[in-house]
Coordinates of C-alpha atoms in Angstrom, one line a residue:
X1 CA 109.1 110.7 90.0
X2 CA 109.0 108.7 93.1
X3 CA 107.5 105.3 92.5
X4 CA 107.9 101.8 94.6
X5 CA 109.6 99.1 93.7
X6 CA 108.3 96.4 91.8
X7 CA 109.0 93.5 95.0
X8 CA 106.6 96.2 97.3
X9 CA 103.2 94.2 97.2
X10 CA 99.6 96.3 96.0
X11 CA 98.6 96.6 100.1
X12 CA 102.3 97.8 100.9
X13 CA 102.1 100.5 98.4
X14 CA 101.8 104.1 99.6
X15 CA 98.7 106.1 98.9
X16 CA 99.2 109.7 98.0
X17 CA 96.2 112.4 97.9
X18 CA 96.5 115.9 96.1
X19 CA 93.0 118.1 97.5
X20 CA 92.2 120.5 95.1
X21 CA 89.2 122.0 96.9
X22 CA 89.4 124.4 98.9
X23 CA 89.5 125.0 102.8
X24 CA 86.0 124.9 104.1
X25 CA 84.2 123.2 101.4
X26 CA 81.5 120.6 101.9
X27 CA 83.0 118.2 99.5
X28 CA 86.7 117.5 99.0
X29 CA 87.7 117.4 95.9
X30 CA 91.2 115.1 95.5
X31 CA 93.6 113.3 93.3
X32 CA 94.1 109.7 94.7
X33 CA 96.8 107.5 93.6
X34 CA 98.5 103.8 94.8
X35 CA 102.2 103.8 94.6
X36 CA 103.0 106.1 91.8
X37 CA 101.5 109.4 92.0
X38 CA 100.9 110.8 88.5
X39 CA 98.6 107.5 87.8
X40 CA 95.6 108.8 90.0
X41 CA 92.1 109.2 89.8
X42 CA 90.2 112.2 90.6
X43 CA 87.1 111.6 94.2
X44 CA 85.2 113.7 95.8
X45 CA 83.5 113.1 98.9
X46 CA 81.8 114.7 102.1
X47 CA 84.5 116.3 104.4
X48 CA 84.2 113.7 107.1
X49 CA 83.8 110.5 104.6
X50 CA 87.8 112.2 103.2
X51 CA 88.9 112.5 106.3
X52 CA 87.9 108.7 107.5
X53 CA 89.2 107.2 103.7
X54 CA 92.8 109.1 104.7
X55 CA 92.6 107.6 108.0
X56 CA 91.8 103.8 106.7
X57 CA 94.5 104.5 103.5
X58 CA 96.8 105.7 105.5
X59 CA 97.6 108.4 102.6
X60 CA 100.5 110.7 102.7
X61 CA 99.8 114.1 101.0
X62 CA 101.6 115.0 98.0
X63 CA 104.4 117.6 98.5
X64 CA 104.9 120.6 96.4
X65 CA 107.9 119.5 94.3
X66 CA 105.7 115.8 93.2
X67 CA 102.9 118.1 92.9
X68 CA 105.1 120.2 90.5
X69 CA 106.5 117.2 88.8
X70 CA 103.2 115.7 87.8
X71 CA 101.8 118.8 86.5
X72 CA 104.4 119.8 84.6
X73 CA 104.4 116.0 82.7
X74 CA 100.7 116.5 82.2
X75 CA 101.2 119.6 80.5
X76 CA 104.4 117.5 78.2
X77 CA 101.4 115.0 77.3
X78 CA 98.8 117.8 76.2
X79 CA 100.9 120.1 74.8
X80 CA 104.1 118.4 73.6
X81 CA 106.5 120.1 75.6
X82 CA 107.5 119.6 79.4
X83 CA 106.5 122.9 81.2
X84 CA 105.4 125.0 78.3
X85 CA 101.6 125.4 76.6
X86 CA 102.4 127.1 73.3

């Protein structure tokens, strides 16, 4: 998992977002985390309130492959096994 280093400082950190609503809604719904992206919380807010909060965090959307990552570790801590349910 990509992560900083422990010498980068809290406001040098990079901000990562994950939207899981979809296209067109009124609200986005998003995963937000601060310099290591499977420790996030999960926002919502009104499309233009998201779009100003990525502008002042200057966040940089999570790729496919961290996207991949992080839900397959999730599914390790549930289920007891990277990648698998049963």
């Amino acid at each position: 998992m990509m992560t900083q280093s422990d010498n980068t400082s809290f406001d040098e950190m990079t901000r990562y977002i994950r939207v899981r609503s979809e296209p067109g809604e009124r609200f986005v719904e998003f995963d937000f985390a601060i310099g290591h992206p499977e420790l996030f919380v999960e926002l919502v807010l009104p499309r233009e309130a998201f779009e100003i909060f990525c502008r002042h965090n200057k966040v940089v959307h999570m790729d496919s492959d961290m996207i991949r990552e992080i839900d397959q570790d999730m599914v390790k801590w549930r289920f007891g096994e990277r990648g698998q349910r049963y």
